[in-house]
Short mmCIF file of C-alpha atoms in Angstrom, two decimals:
data_model
loop_
_atom_site.label_atom_id
_atom_site.label_comp_id
_atom_site.label_asym_id
_atom_site.label_seq_id
_atom_site.Cartn_x
_atom_site.Cartn_y
_atom_site.Cartn_z
CA MET A 1091 -76.16 31.66 54.75
CA PRO A 1092 -74.88 29.76 51.69
CA ALA A 1093 -77.01 26.94 50.33
CA PRO A 1094 -75.79 23.43 51.20
CA THR A 1095 -73.79 21.61 48.54
CA PRO A 1096 -75.96 19.15 46.56
CA GLU A 1097 -75.32 15.46 47.14
CA GLN A 1098 -73.24 13.99 44.30
CA LEU A 1099 -74.78 10.60 43.50
CA GLN A 1100 -72.68 7.77 42.09
CA ARG A 1101 -73.91 5.32 39.49
CA GLY A 1102 -75.88 2.57 41.27
CA GLN A 1103 -76.12 4.51 44.56
CA ARG A 1104 -79.36 4.26 46.54
CA LEU A 1105 -80.43 6.33 49.51
CA PRO A 1106 -83.62 7.43 51.29
CA LEU A 1107 -85.22 10.51 49.76
CA ALA A 1108 -85.56 11.87 53.30
CA ALA A 1109 -81.76 12.12 53.45
CA LEU A 1110 -81.95 14.72 50.67
CA THR A 1111 -85.21 16.55 51.35
CA ALA A 1112 -88.31 16.39 53.51
CA GLN A 1113 -90.43 17.94 50.76
CA ARG A 1114 -92.77 15.87 48.57
CA THR A 1115 -92.81 18.16 45.54
CA LEU A 1116 -89.78 17.52 43.35
CA THR A 1117 -88.24 18.45 40.03
CA VAL A 1118 -86.00 16.20 37.93
CA GLN A 1119 -84.08 18.19 35.33
CA VAL A 1120 -82.03 16.40 32.66
CA ASN A 1121 -79.16 17.85 30.62
CA LEU A 1122 -77.86 15.66 27.76
CA PRO A 1123 -75.25 17.57 25.68
CA GLY A 1124 -74.36 15.91 22.40
CA MET A 1125 -77.76 14.23 22.02
CA ASN A 1126 -79.53 16.24 19.33
CA ASP A 1127 -82.98 14.64 19.48
CA ALA A 1128 -83.15 12.79 22.79
CA ASP A 1129 -86.65 12.32 24.19
CA LEU A 1130 -87.38 12.21 27.91
CA SER A 1131 -89.97 9.90 29.42
CA LEU A 1132 -91.24 9.01 32.89
CA PHE A 1133 -92.82 5.65 33.73
CA GLY A 1134 -95.16 5.30 36.72
CA VAL A 1135 -95.22 1.54 37.33
CA ASN A 1136 -96.78 -0.80 39.90
CA GLU A 1137 -95.12 -3.03 42.50
CA GLN A 1138 -94.31 -5.62 39.80
CA ARG A 1139 -92.69 -2.85 37.71
CA ARG A 1140 -95.39 -3.08 35.07
CA LEU A 1141 -97.07 -0.11 33.40
CA ALA A 1142 -100.59 -1.08 34.46
CA ASP A 1143 -102.06 2.31 33.48
CA ASP A 1144 -100.85 4.05 30.29
CA ARG A 1145 -101.91 7.43 31.73
CA TYR A 1146 -98.80 7.29 33.93
CA PHE A 1147 -96.44 7.08 30.96
CA ILE A 1148 -95.30 10.71 30.59
CA PHE A 1149 -93.57 11.70 27.34
CA TYR A 1150 -93.79 14.24 24.52
CA ASN A 1151 -97.31 13.08 23.48
CA GLN A 1152 -98.69 12.91 27.05
CA LEU A 1153 -97.32 15.70 29.19
CA SER A 1154 -99.11 14.97 32.48
CA SER A 1155 -100.91 12.32 34.52
CA PRO A 1156 -104.68 12.57 35.29
CA GLU A 1157 -104.33 14.21 38.73
CA ARG A 1158 -101.33 16.34 37.61
CA ALA A 1159 -99.01 14.51 39.99
CA LEU A 1160 -96.57 14.00 37.11
CA GLY A 1161 -95.77 16.52 34.42
CA LEU A 1162 -93.18 17.17 31.71
CA ASP A 1163 -91.89 20.64 30.80
CA LEU A 1164 -90.42 20.02 27.35
CA PRO A 1165 -88.59 23.37 26.84
CA ARG A 1166 -86.84 23.04 30.21
CA SER A 1167 -86.30 19.24 29.92
CA GLU A 1168 -87.62 18.64 33.42
CA PHE A 1169 -90.27 16.60 35.18
CA HIS A 1170 -92.47 17.94 37.99
CA ILE A 1171 -93.44 15.33 40.58
CA GLU A 1172 -95.87 15.58 43.50
CA LEU A 1173 -95.46 12.35 45.46
CA ASP A 1174 -98.43 12.89 47.79
CA ARG A 1175 -100.84 13.12 44.85
CA LEU A 1176 -99.78 9.80 43.32
CA PRO A 1177 -102.24 6.89 43.68
CA PRO A 1178 -101.11 3.99 45.92
CA SER A 1179 -100.84 1.72 42.86
CA ILE A 1180 -97.82 3.69 41.61
CA HIS A 1181 -94.79 2.21 43.38
CA ARG A 1182 -91.92 3.38 41.19
CA LEU A 1183 -91.09 6.36 38.96
CA THR A 1184 -88.45 5.67 36.31
CA VAL A 1185 -86.87 8.58 34.41
CA ALA A 1186 -85.42 7.60 31.04
CA ALA A 1187 -84.01 9.16 27.88
CA THR A 1188 -84.24 7.68 24.39
CA SER A 1189 -83.10 8.54 20.88
CA ASP A 1190 -84.14 7.26 17.46
CA SER A 1191 -81.16 8.55 15.47
CA GLN A 1192 -78.19 8.47 17.87
CA THR A 1193 -76.61 6.10 20.31
CA PHE A 1194 -75.76 7.38 23.77
CA ALA A 1195 -72.06 6.97 23.00
CA ALA A 1196 -72.48 10.49 21.52
CA LEU A 1197 -73.46 11.87 24.93
CA GLY A 1198 -71.07 14.38 26.47
CA ALA A 1199 -71.09 15.27 30.16
CA GLY A 1200 -74.71 14.44 30.92
CA ARG A 1201 -76.19 15.41 34.26
CA VAL A 1202 -79.42 14.88 36.19
CA HIS A 1203 -80.55 17.35 38.89
CA LEU A 1204 -83.02 16.41 41.64
CA SER A 1205 -84.51 19.53 43.24
CA ASP A 1206 -87.18 20.62 45.68
CA GLN A 1207 -88.65 24.11 46.14
CA GLU A 1208 -85.51 25.26 47.95
CA GLY A 1209 -83.06 24.26 45.23
CA VAL A 1210 -80.93 21.40 43.88
CA LYS A 1211 -80.57 18.57 46.41
CA ALA A 1212 -78.67 15.97 44.38
CA THR A 1213 -76.88 15.64 41.07
CA PHE A 1214 -75.92 12.59 39.06
CA ASP A 1215 -73.34 12.67 36.27
CA VAL A 1216 -74.03 10.51 33.21
CA PRO A 1217 -70.95 10.44 30.94
CA GLY A 1218 -71.32 9.05 27.43
CA ASN A 1219 -68.12 7.00 27.59
CA VAL A 1220 -69.91 4.25 29.57
CA PHE A 1221 -72.26 3.56 26.65
CA GLN A 1222 -71.81 1.98 23.24
CA ALA A 1223 -74.77 1.10 20.98
CA GLU A 1224 -77.56 1.86 23.48
CA LYS A 1225 -80.43 4.02 22.25
CA ALA A 1226 -82.11 4.30 25.64
CA VAL A 1227 -80.81 5.07 29.13
CA ILE A 1228 -82.58 4.67 32.46
CA LEU A 1229 -81.39 7.69 34.43
CA LEU A 1230 -83.08 7.77 37.82
CA ASP A 1231 -85.53 5.75 39.92
CA LEU A 1232 -87.80 6.99 42.72
CA TYR A 1233 -89.53 4.11 44.49
CA ARG A 1234 -91.44 3.15 47.63
CA HIS A 1235 -89.66 0.89 50.12
CA GLN A 1236 -91.04 -0.03 53.54
CA GLY A 1237 -93.29 3.01 53.63
CA GLU A 1238 -90.74 5.60 52.50
CA TRP A 1239 -89.52 6.92 49.17
CA ARG A 1240 -85.97 6.15 48.03
CA VAL A 1241 -83.89 7.33 45.10
CA THR A 1242 -81.47 5.36 42.89
CA ALA A 1243 -78.96 6.78 40.42
CA VAL A 1244 -79.23 4.17 37.65
CA GLY A 1245 -77.38 5.29 34.51
CA GLN A 1246 -78.05 1.97 32.78
CA GLY A 1247 -78.13 1.66 28.98
CA PHE A 1248 -80.93 -0.24 27.26
CA ASN A 1249 -80.95 -1.54 23.69
CA GLY A 1250 -83.88 -0.93 21.37
CA GLY A 1251 -84.96 2.63 22.09
CA LEU A 1252 -88.28 3.87 23.47
CA GLN A 1253 -90.41 1.06 22.00
CA ALA A 1254 -88.33 -1.73 23.56
CA LEU A 1255 -88.15 0.13 26.89
CA LEU A 1256 -91.92 0.66 26.94
CA GLU A 1257 -92.63 -2.98 26.04
CA SER A 1258 -90.25 -4.22 28.75
CA MET A 1259 -92.48 -2.47 31.28
CA GLY A 1260 -95.67 -3.97 29.91
CA GLY A 1261 -96.76 -1.04 27.73
CA GLU A 1262 -97.97 -1.25 24.15
CA VAL A 1263 -96.89 0.84 21.19
CA VAL A 1264 -99.78 1.96 19.00
CA ASN A 1265 -98.85 2.42 15.36
CA ASP A 1266 -100.93 5.24 13.89
CA THR A 1267 -99.34 5.01 10.44
CA PRO A 1268 -102.01 4.23 7.78
CA ALA A 1269 -101.69 0.75 6.36
CA PRO A 1270 -100.33 0.72 2.77
CA SER A 1271 -102.31 -0.80 -0.05
CA PRO A 1272 -101.94 -4.58 -0.26
CA SER A 1273 -98.90 -5.64 -2.23
CA PRO A 1274 -96.44 -8.51 -2.14
CA ALA A 1275 -93.88 -7.96 0.61
CA PRO A 1276 -90.74 -9.81 1.63
CA THR A 1277 -90.85 -11.91 4.76
CA VAL A 1278 -89.85 -9.86 7.79
CA PRO A 1279 -88.46 -11.63 10.85
CA PRO A 1280 -90.45 -11.13 14.08
CA GLN A 1281 -89.57 -7.94 15.92
CA PRO A 1282 -88.76 -7.76 19.63
CA GLY A 1283 -91.94 -7.72 21.69
CA GLY A 1284 -93.91 -9.72 19.14
CA PRO A 1285 -94.40 -13.46 18.82
CA LEU A 1286 -90.96 -15.01 18.48
CA PRO A 1287 -90.12 -18.73 18.39
CA VAL A 1288 -88.51 -19.69 21.66
CA GLN A 1289 -85.38 -21.02 19.94
CA GLN A 1290 -84.73 -17.44 18.74
CA TRP A 1291 -84.88 -15.91 22.21
CA PRO A 1292 -81.53 -14.58 23.43
CA PRO A 1293 -80.20 -16.07 26.67
CA LEU A 1294 -80.17 -13.94 29.81
CA ASN A 1295 -76.88 -12.03 29.97
CA SER A 1296 -75.16 -10.45 32.95
CA SER A 1297 -74.91 -6.70 33.23
CA PRO A 1298 -71.29 -5.74 32.46
CA LEU A 1299 -69.09 -4.46 35.28
CA PHE A 1300 -66.27 -1.94 35.14
CA PRO A 1301 -62.72 -3.30 34.69
CA ALA A 1302 -61.03 -4.36 37.93
CA THR A 1303 -58.61 -1.78 39.34
CA GLY A 1304 -58.06 -3.16 42.84
CA ASN A 1305 -59.21 -0.02 44.68
CA THR A 1306 -62.59 0.91 43.12
CA CYS A 1307 -65.83 -1.06 43.01
CA ARG A 1308 -66.47 -2.71 39.65
CA ARG A 1309 -70.20 -1.96 39.98
CA CYS A 1310 -70.49 1.60 41.32
CA GLN A 1311 -66.86 2.87 41.03
CA ALA A 1312 -66.82 3.84 44.72
CA ARG A 1313 -63.36 3.75 46.26
CA SER A 1314 -62.52 0.98 48.71
CA SER A 1315 -62.43 2.07 52.34
CA LEU A 1316 -62.29 0.61 55.82
CA LEU A 1317 -66.09 0.59 56.04
CA ASN A 1318 -66.72 -0.33 52.42
CA ARG A 1319 -64.27 -3.08 51.48
CA LEU A 1320 -64.16 -4.88 48.15
CA ASP A 1321 -64.82 -8.61 47.93
CA ALA A 1322 -62.91 -11.13 45.80
CA GLN A 1323 -64.88 -10.05 42.71
CA GLY A 1324 -64.02 -6.39 43.27
CA VAL A 1325 -67.50 -5.35 44.48
CA CYS A 1326 -67.98 -3.12 47.51
CA GLY A 1327 -70.09 -4.03 50.54
CA ARG A 1328 -72.90 -1.65 49.65
CA CYS A 1329 -73.21 -3.13 46.17
CA GLN A 1330 -73.15 -6.64 47.64
CA ARG A 1331 -76.19 -5.75 49.75
CA GLU A 1332 -77.93 -4.13 46.80
CA MET A 1333 -77.23 -7.16 44.60
CA ALA A 1334 -78.60 -9.49 47.30
CA GLU A 1335 -81.78 -7.42 47.39
CA GLY A 1336 -81.81 -7.46 43.58
CA LEU A 1337 -81.72 -11.27 43.60
CA ARG A 1338 -84.73 -11.37 45.92
CA GLN A 1339 -86.62 -8.97 43.66
CA PHE A 1340 -85.60 -11.01 40.60
CA ARG A 1341 -87.12 -14.10 42.21
CA LEU A 1342 -90.43 -12.27 42.74
CA ARG A 1343 -90.50 -11.25 39.08
CA PHE A 1344 -89.53 -14.75 37.93
CA VAL A 1345 -92.24 -16.44 40.03
CA ASP A 1346 -94.78 -13.93 38.74
CA ALA A 1347 -93.74 -14.59 35.12
CA CYS A 1348 -94.11 -18.37 35.64
CA ALA A 1349 -97.38 -18.24 37.57
CA ASP A 1350 -99.47 -19.37 34.58
CA SER A 1351 -96.94 -22.13 33.67
CA VAL A 1352 -96.16 -20.33 30.39
CA MET A 1353 -93.15 -18.06 29.82
CA GLU A 1354 -93.84 -15.36 27.22
CA TYR A 1355 -91.21 -13.43 25.29
CA ARG A 1356 -92.16 -10.10 26.87
CA GLU A 1357 -91.72 -11.70 30.32
CA TRP A 1358 -88.30 -13.01 29.28
CA GLN A 1359 -87.37 -9.52 28.06
CA ASP A 1360 -88.55 -8.08 31.36
CA LEU A 1361 -86.22 -10.42 33.28
CA GLN A 1362 -83.30 -9.29 31.10
CA ALA A 1363 -84.24 -5.64 31.60
CA PHE A 1364 -84.32 -6.18 35.37
CA ILE A 1365 -80.85 -7.78 35.30
CA ASP A 1366 -79.55 -4.81 33.30
CA ARG A 1367 -81.23 -2.26 35.55
CA GLU A 1368 -80.09 -3.84 38.84
CA ARG A 1369 -76.66 -4.76 37.44
CA ILE A 1370 -76.66 -8.32 38.76
CA SER A 1371 -75.15 -11.54 37.43
CA ALA A 1372 -77.51 -13.57 35.23
CA HIS A 1373 -75.84 -16.79 36.38
CA ARG A 1374 -76.30 -15.92 40.05
CA ALA A 1375 -79.89 -14.86 39.42
CA LEU A 1376 -80.76 -18.16 37.73
CA GLU A 1377 -78.96 -20.07 40.46
CA PHE A 1378 -81.01 -18.17 43.05
CA VAL A 1379 -84.33 -19.15 41.41
CA ARG A 1380 -83.33 -22.74 40.56
CA PRO A 1381 -85.98 -24.43 42.78
CA ASP A 1382 -88.64 -22.17 41.26
CA ALA A 1383 -87.32 -22.91 37.76
CA LEU A 1384 -87.55 -26.65 38.39
CA ARG A 1385 -91.15 -26.33 39.60
CA PHE A 1386 -91.94 -24.25 36.51
CA LEU A 1387 -90.46 -26.93 34.22
CA GLU A 1388 -92.45 -29.66 35.99
CA ARG A 1389 -95.68 -27.67 35.64
CA MET A 1390 -94.96 -26.91 31.99
CA PHE A 1391 -94.23 -30.59 31.33
CA ALA A 1392 -97.39 -31.72 33.17
CA LEU A 1393 -99.50 -29.42 30.99
CA ALA A 1394 -97.82 -30.67 27.82
CA ARG A 1395 -98.12 -34.40 28.63
CA SER A 1396 -101.71 -34.33 29.90
CA ASP A 1397 -103.07 -35.46 26.52
CA GLY A 1398 -100.56 -38.31 26.28
CA GLN A 1399 -98.32 -36.82 23.63
CA ILE A 1400 -95.61 -34.19 23.20
CA THR A 1401 -95.49 -32.05 20.08
CA GLN A 1402 -92.22 -31.01 18.47
CA GLU A 1403 -92.83 -27.41 19.55
CA GLU A 1404 -93.45 -28.46 23.16
CA GLU A 1405 -90.28 -30.57 23.18
CA THR A 1406 -88.20 -27.73 21.70
CA THR A 1407 -89.57 -25.26 24.25
CA PHE A 1408 -88.86 -27.65 27.13
CA HIS A 1409 -85.24 -28.29 26.12
CA TRP A 1410 -84.62 -24.59 25.48
CA MET A 1411 -85.95 -23.68 28.91
CA VAL A 1412 -83.86 -26.36 30.63
CA LYS A 1413 -80.72 -25.04 28.94
CA HIS A 1414 -81.28 -21.31 29.38
CA LEU A 1415 -82.64 -21.52 32.91
CA GLU A 1416 -79.39 -23.39 33.68
CA VAL A 1417 -81.14 -26.28 35.42
CA PRO A 1418 -78.69 -29.22 35.81
CA ASP A 1419 -79.51 -32.35 33.80
CA THR A 1420 -79.63 -34.44 36.98
CA MET A 1421 -82.55 -32.36 38.27
CA VAL A 1422 -84.66 -32.93 35.14
CA ALA A 1423 -83.60 -36.53 34.46
CA HIS A 1424 -87.03 -37.84 35.51
CA LEU A 1425 -88.72 -35.45 33.08
CA GLU A 1426 -86.35 -36.44 30.28
CA ARG A 1427 -87.21 -40.12 30.85
CA GLU A 1428 -90.93 -39.38 30.66
CA LEU A 1429 -90.36 -37.32 27.52
CA GLU A 1430 -88.57 -40.20 25.83
CA GLU A 1431 -91.39 -42.55 26.87
CA LEU A 1432 -94.00 -40.26 25.34
CA LYS A 1433 -92.03 -39.96 22.09
CA GLN A 1434 -91.66 -43.74 21.97
CA ALA A 1435 -95.39 -44.13 22.69
CA ALA A 1436 -96.20 -41.82 19.77
CA GLN A 1437 -94.19 -44.09 17.46
CA LEU A 1438 -96.00 -47.14 18.81
CA ARG A 1439 -99.43 -45.57 18.27
CA ALA A 1440 -98.44 -44.85 14.68
CA GLY A 1441 -97.92 -48.60 14.16
CA ASN A 1442 -94.12 -48.69 14.45
CA LEU A 1443 -94.04 -51.76 16.71
CA PRO A 1444 -90.76 -53.43 17.74
CA THR A 1445 -90.18 -57.18 17.52
CA ILE A 1446 -88.78 -58.93 20.60
CA ARG A 1447 -87.80 -62.48 21.52
CA SER A 1448 -90.51 -63.87 23.78
CA SER A 1449 -89.92 -66.08 26.81
CA ILE A 1450 -92.95 -68.24 25.91
CA MET A 1451 -93.66 -70.52 22.97
CA LEU A 1452 -95.85 -68.74 20.42
CA GLU A 1453 -97.88 -70.06 17.51
CA ALA A 1454 -96.43 -70.08 14.02
CA GLY A 1455 -96.53 -66.54 12.61
CA GLU A 1456 -97.19 -64.97 16.02
CA ILE A 1457 -94.79 -62.09 16.75
CA ALA A 1458 -94.14 -60.67 20.23
CA HIS A 1459 -93.99 -56.87 20.57
CA LEU A 1460 -93.87 -56.35 24.34
CA GLU A 1461 -93.33 -58.40 27.48
CA CYS A 1462 -93.63 -56.98 30.99
CA SER A 1463 -94.53 -57.92 34.55
CA ALA A 1464 -98.06 -57.06 35.68
CA THR A 1465 -100.51 -57.82 38.48
CA TYR A 1466 -104.15 -58.53 37.66
CA ARG A 1467 -106.78 -57.35 40.14
CA HIS A 1468 -109.42 -60.06 40.35
CA VAL A 1469 -112.71 -58.71 41.68
CA THR A 1470 -115.68 -60.88 42.69
CA SER A 1471 -118.83 -60.22 44.69
CA THR A 1472 -117.14 -61.42 47.88
CA ARG A 1473 -113.49 -60.37 47.64
CA THR A 1474 -110.73 -58.63 45.73
CA ARG A 1475 -107.29 -60.16 45.27
CA ASP A 1476 -104.17 -59.48 43.22
CA ILE A 1477 -102.73 -62.11 40.86
CA PRO A 1478 -99.06 -61.45 39.99
CA GLY A 1479 -97.83 -62.49 36.57
CA LYS A 1480 -96.66 -61.11 33.25
CA LEU A 1481 -98.15 -59.85 30.01
CA VAL A 1482 -96.93 -60.92 26.58
CA VAL A 1483 -98.36 -58.72 23.82
CA THR A 1484 -98.22 -60.20 20.32
CA ASN A 1485 -99.62 -59.32 16.93
CA ARG A 1486 -102.55 -61.74 17.47
CA GLN A 1487 -103.47 -61.59 21.16
CA VAL A 1488 -102.45 -60.72 24.72
CA HIS A 1489 -101.20 -63.53 26.97
CA PHE A 1490 -101.37 -63.21 30.75
CA LEU A 1491 -99.38 -65.86 32.65
CA SER A 1492 -99.32 -66.33 36.43
CA PRO A 1493 -97.10 -68.96 38.12
CA GLY A 1494 -99.78 -70.01 40.60
CA GLU A 1495 -103.01 -69.24 38.71
CA GLY A 1496 -102.32 -70.36 35.17
CA GLY A 1497 -103.32 -67.71 32.67
CA TRP A 1498 -105.55 -66.63 29.80
CA ASN A 1499 -105.50 -65.06 26.36
CA ILE A 1500 -107.25 -61.86 25.27
CA GLN A 1501 -108.31 -61.53 21.63
CA TYR A 1502 -108.12 -58.00 20.25
CA ALA A 1503 -111.60 -58.30 18.76
CA LYS A 1504 -112.94 -58.54 22.34
CA VAL A 1505 -111.28 -55.31 23.50
CA LEU A 1506 -113.83 -52.50 23.79
CA GLN A 1507 -111.75 -49.90 25.62
CA ILE A 1508 -108.24 -49.34 26.97
CA GLU A 1509 -107.91 -46.90 29.87
CA GLU A 1510 -104.38 -45.86 30.72
CA LEU A 1511 -103.76 -45.41 34.45
CA PRO A 1512 -100.66 -44.16 36.29
CA ASP A 1513 -99.30 -47.67 36.92
CA GLY A 1514 -101.08 -49.86 34.38
CA VAL A 1515 -104.14 -50.23 32.15
CA ASN A 1516 -107.79 -51.08 32.63
CA LEU A 1517 -109.16 -53.32 29.86
CA ALA A 1518 -112.88 -53.30 29.14
CA LEU A 1519 -113.63 -56.56 27.30
CA GLY A 1520 -116.68 -58.10 25.74
CA VAL A 1521 -116.09 -61.20 27.87
CA LYS A 1522 -115.63 -61.66 31.63
CA LYS A 1523 -112.32 -63.55 31.57
CA GLY A 1524 -109.40 -61.12 31.70
CA ASN A 1525 -111.62 -58.05 32.02
CA GLY A 1526 -110.26 -55.51 34.53
CA TYR A 1527 -107.24 -53.75 35.94
CA TYR A 1528 -103.60 -54.74 35.23
CA HIS A 1529 -101.26 -52.75 37.49
CA ASP A 1530 -97.68 -52.63 38.81
CA VAL A 1531 -96.50 -52.17 35.20
CA HIS A 1532 -93.03 -50.62 34.86
CA GLN A 1533 -93.85 -48.51 31.77
CA PRO A 1534 -97.64 -48.23 31.55
CA VAL A 1535 -97.46 -45.57 28.82
CA LEU A 1536 -95.69 -47.98 26.46
CA LEU A 1537 -98.07 -50.83 27.32
CA GLY A 1538 -101.11 -48.65 26.60
CA ALA A 1539 -99.65 -47.36 23.34
CA THR A 1540 -98.76 -50.89 22.13
CA LEU A 1541 -102.24 -52.22 22.94
CA ASP A 1542 -103.81 -49.18 21.30
CA ALA A 1543 -101.96 -49.75 18.02
CA LEU A 1544 -102.63 -53.51 17.93
CA VAL A 1545 -106.36 -53.15 18.66
CA ARG A 1546 -106.73 -50.54 15.91
CA ILE A 1547 -104.73 -52.65 13.47
CA ASN A 1548 -106.92 -55.66 14.27
CA LYS A 1549 -110.10 -53.61 13.78
CA ARG A 1550 -108.75 -51.83 10.68
CA LEU A 1551 -108.96 -48.53 12.54
CA LEU A 1552 -105.33 -47.52 12.72
CA MET A 1553 -106.13 -43.88 11.99
CA MET A 1554 -108.84 -43.72 14.67
CA PRO A 1555 -107.33 -43.79 18.19
CA GLN A 1556 -109.37 -45.90 20.59
CA THR A 1557 -107.55 -45.63 23.89
CA GLU A 1558 -108.79 -43.50 26.73
CA ARG A 1559 -105.60 -41.42 26.68
CA ALA A 1560 -105.76 -40.79 22.97
CA SER A 1561 -109.38 -39.63 23.01
CA ARG A 1562 -109.51 -37.44 26.12
CA SER A 1563 -107.42 -34.48 25.04
CA ILE A 1564 -107.79 -31.54 27.44
CA PRO A 1565 -107.89 -28.05 25.88
CA GLN A 1566 -105.00 -25.81 26.94
CA LYS A 1567 -107.39 -23.18 28.32
CA VAL A 1568 -109.02 -25.79 30.56
CA LYS A 1569 -105.62 -27.04 31.78
CA LEU A 1570 -104.55 -23.54 32.81
CA GLU A 1571 -107.86 -22.80 34.56
CA VAL A 1572 -107.71 -26.06 36.54
CA TRP A 1573 -104.06 -25.39 37.43
CA GLN A 1574 -104.88 -21.90 38.70
CA ARG A 1575 -107.94 -23.08 40.63
CA ASP A 1576 -106.01 -25.87 42.40
CA GLN A 1577 -103.02 -23.52 42.92
CA GLY A 1578 -100.61 -25.98 41.29
CA LYS A 1579 -100.96 -28.50 44.14
CA CYS A 1580 -102.49 -31.93 44.67
CA VAL A 1581 -106.04 -31.43 45.97
CA GLU A 1582 -105.65 -34.45 48.26
CA CYS A 1583 -102.29 -33.96 50.00
CA GLY A 1584 -101.05 -30.54 48.84
CA ASP A 1585 -97.88 -31.87 47.19
CA ASN A 1586 -96.64 -29.95 44.14
CA ASN A 1587 -94.46 -32.67 42.59
CA TYR A 1588 -95.35 -35.16 39.82
CA LEU A 1589 -98.79 -33.65 39.24
CA GLU A 1590 -101.32 -35.13 36.81
CA PHE A 1591 -104.73 -34.05 35.53
CA ASP A 1592 -107.38 -36.45 36.83
CA HIS A 1593 -111.02 -36.85 35.82
CA VAL A 1594 -113.24 -36.80 38.94
CA ILE A 1595 -115.79 -38.89 37.05
CA PRO A 1596 -113.63 -41.21 34.92
CA HIS A 1597 -113.75 -40.57 31.21
CA SER A 1598 -114.67 -44.22 30.71
CA LYS A 1599 -117.83 -43.60 32.74
CA GLY A 1600 -118.88 -40.56 30.76
CA GLY A 1601 -116.85 -37.88 32.57
CA ALA A 1602 -116.05 -34.84 30.43
CA SER A 1603 -112.77 -32.93 30.10
CA THR A 1604 -114.22 -29.80 31.71
CA VAL A 1605 -113.00 -27.56 34.51
CA ASN A 1606 -115.58 -28.90 36.96
CA ASN A 1607 -114.67 -32.54 36.24
CA LEU A 1608 -110.89 -32.15 36.38
CA GLN A 1609 -108.58 -31.92 39.36
CA LEU A 1610 -104.86 -31.98 40.08
CA LEU A 1611 -103.52 -35.09 41.83
CA CYS A 1612 -99.96 -36.10 42.55
CA ARG A 1613 -98.95 -39.49 41.19
CA ARG A 1614 -99.20 -41.15 44.61
CA CYS A 1615 -102.78 -39.95 45.22
CA ASN A 1616 -103.75 -40.82 41.65
CA LEU A 1617 -102.49 -44.37 42.20
CA GLN A 1618 -104.49 -44.61 45.43
CA LYS A 1619 -107.60 -43.44 43.60
CA SER A 1620 -107.01 -46.06 40.88
CA ASN A 1621 -106.70 -48.72 43.58
CA ARG A 1622 -110.05 -47.65 45.07
CA ILE A 1623 -111.70 -47.81 41.66
#
């Protein structure tokens, strides 16, 4: 009885392995005519498509995995795979070819054979005319899905060769070349996979599709049929379903990359590699994760602003992320306003104070720098009441005026501490009159910064910040640990919007900027806590 004809896989096609064979011992043989020095490699990666264990990276220097479930026969250019012997942590096997000296445009009629012990079960043609400058090609994927193994004919080019491919999967390249003797060397720009300024990162680009013909799918080249119609973009129904699943998987990878509120270059590269491998639109992918991208930007901004200032690097990173994550300006307008406030506050703290026309009559030589509405919380042994009014901050003193209560002046020499709160400031004075909490301020950051600068100027301490905000900087490591512990949510109400780092024991009362004394509160709960204090 003649052997059954092997299944001819098309580029991008996925199907259950059980549709090809019931056996669990497989062979993947690769034929790449025209490629003189192509190297084959096999990556055994986890559910997040990361190479968590280097022992499951099979190539010319490591021909088998520890339990011999994976092996490479170099003379025959084939991999031996025993699926039942793989550990549960290995979720995907990716077969790839790389070259150091040639691009895969030189490839002739390449072919991949998938076989079991009975013979060839599937073939996949890989012609070189679909490639240009790529020095690596992902050929085939075997992966677990809902308890069963599936196979995908990939045929996707990848720039950068073996090193870039390995780094995109979380592996590290060890350079065994002896270091040369020290000598002056020209400056070398950062290489892919190493530290690279965010402004030099390339944007995420869509995987290219085949030219539109009207009767073949632009993604997999399958012919249009009654059961597999093309949509308006020229993509067949099967590819539409695969791309929808690809978007869901992209979201999982994006959320995982943003979990620590910091996007690293290798994680950005991994997102691009996933787009290339799954052949999905970068614009659609970013549109799909837009709510997650906005939450990531808010977390990143909260970490940056927690010490009351934004560095140039933090600002550059924020704007780059907004642009390249394609988040509309209207969705980050509130963050942009806060950013401008913080930049303005930095100028104020440096002594660059504006001059305004005051609504009250000042003494000769007295210059007004800020005027704003405020409510003073008057606390006695028997009751607490709010006194509405306004603050006029001048170069000599602070005036508080209330229509029904009169007012008072605060001399800067009497100011011992300024504590910035979410909706105002708390002034600790050397006298009783005027000491306390001024709230319902429209821009409390600017009020605190102006008072900070004027107090330091008055005390000849301009270079020594005295405000609570300026002196309670939280180390980045502590911020991240608190964020992870509180799961990026307000510990009071569980909200994940407008989050702020709060000292459980106020810094003004001796509380330290440590993990155990910090918590995440949303702005509403932080205001309620300030009211209780």
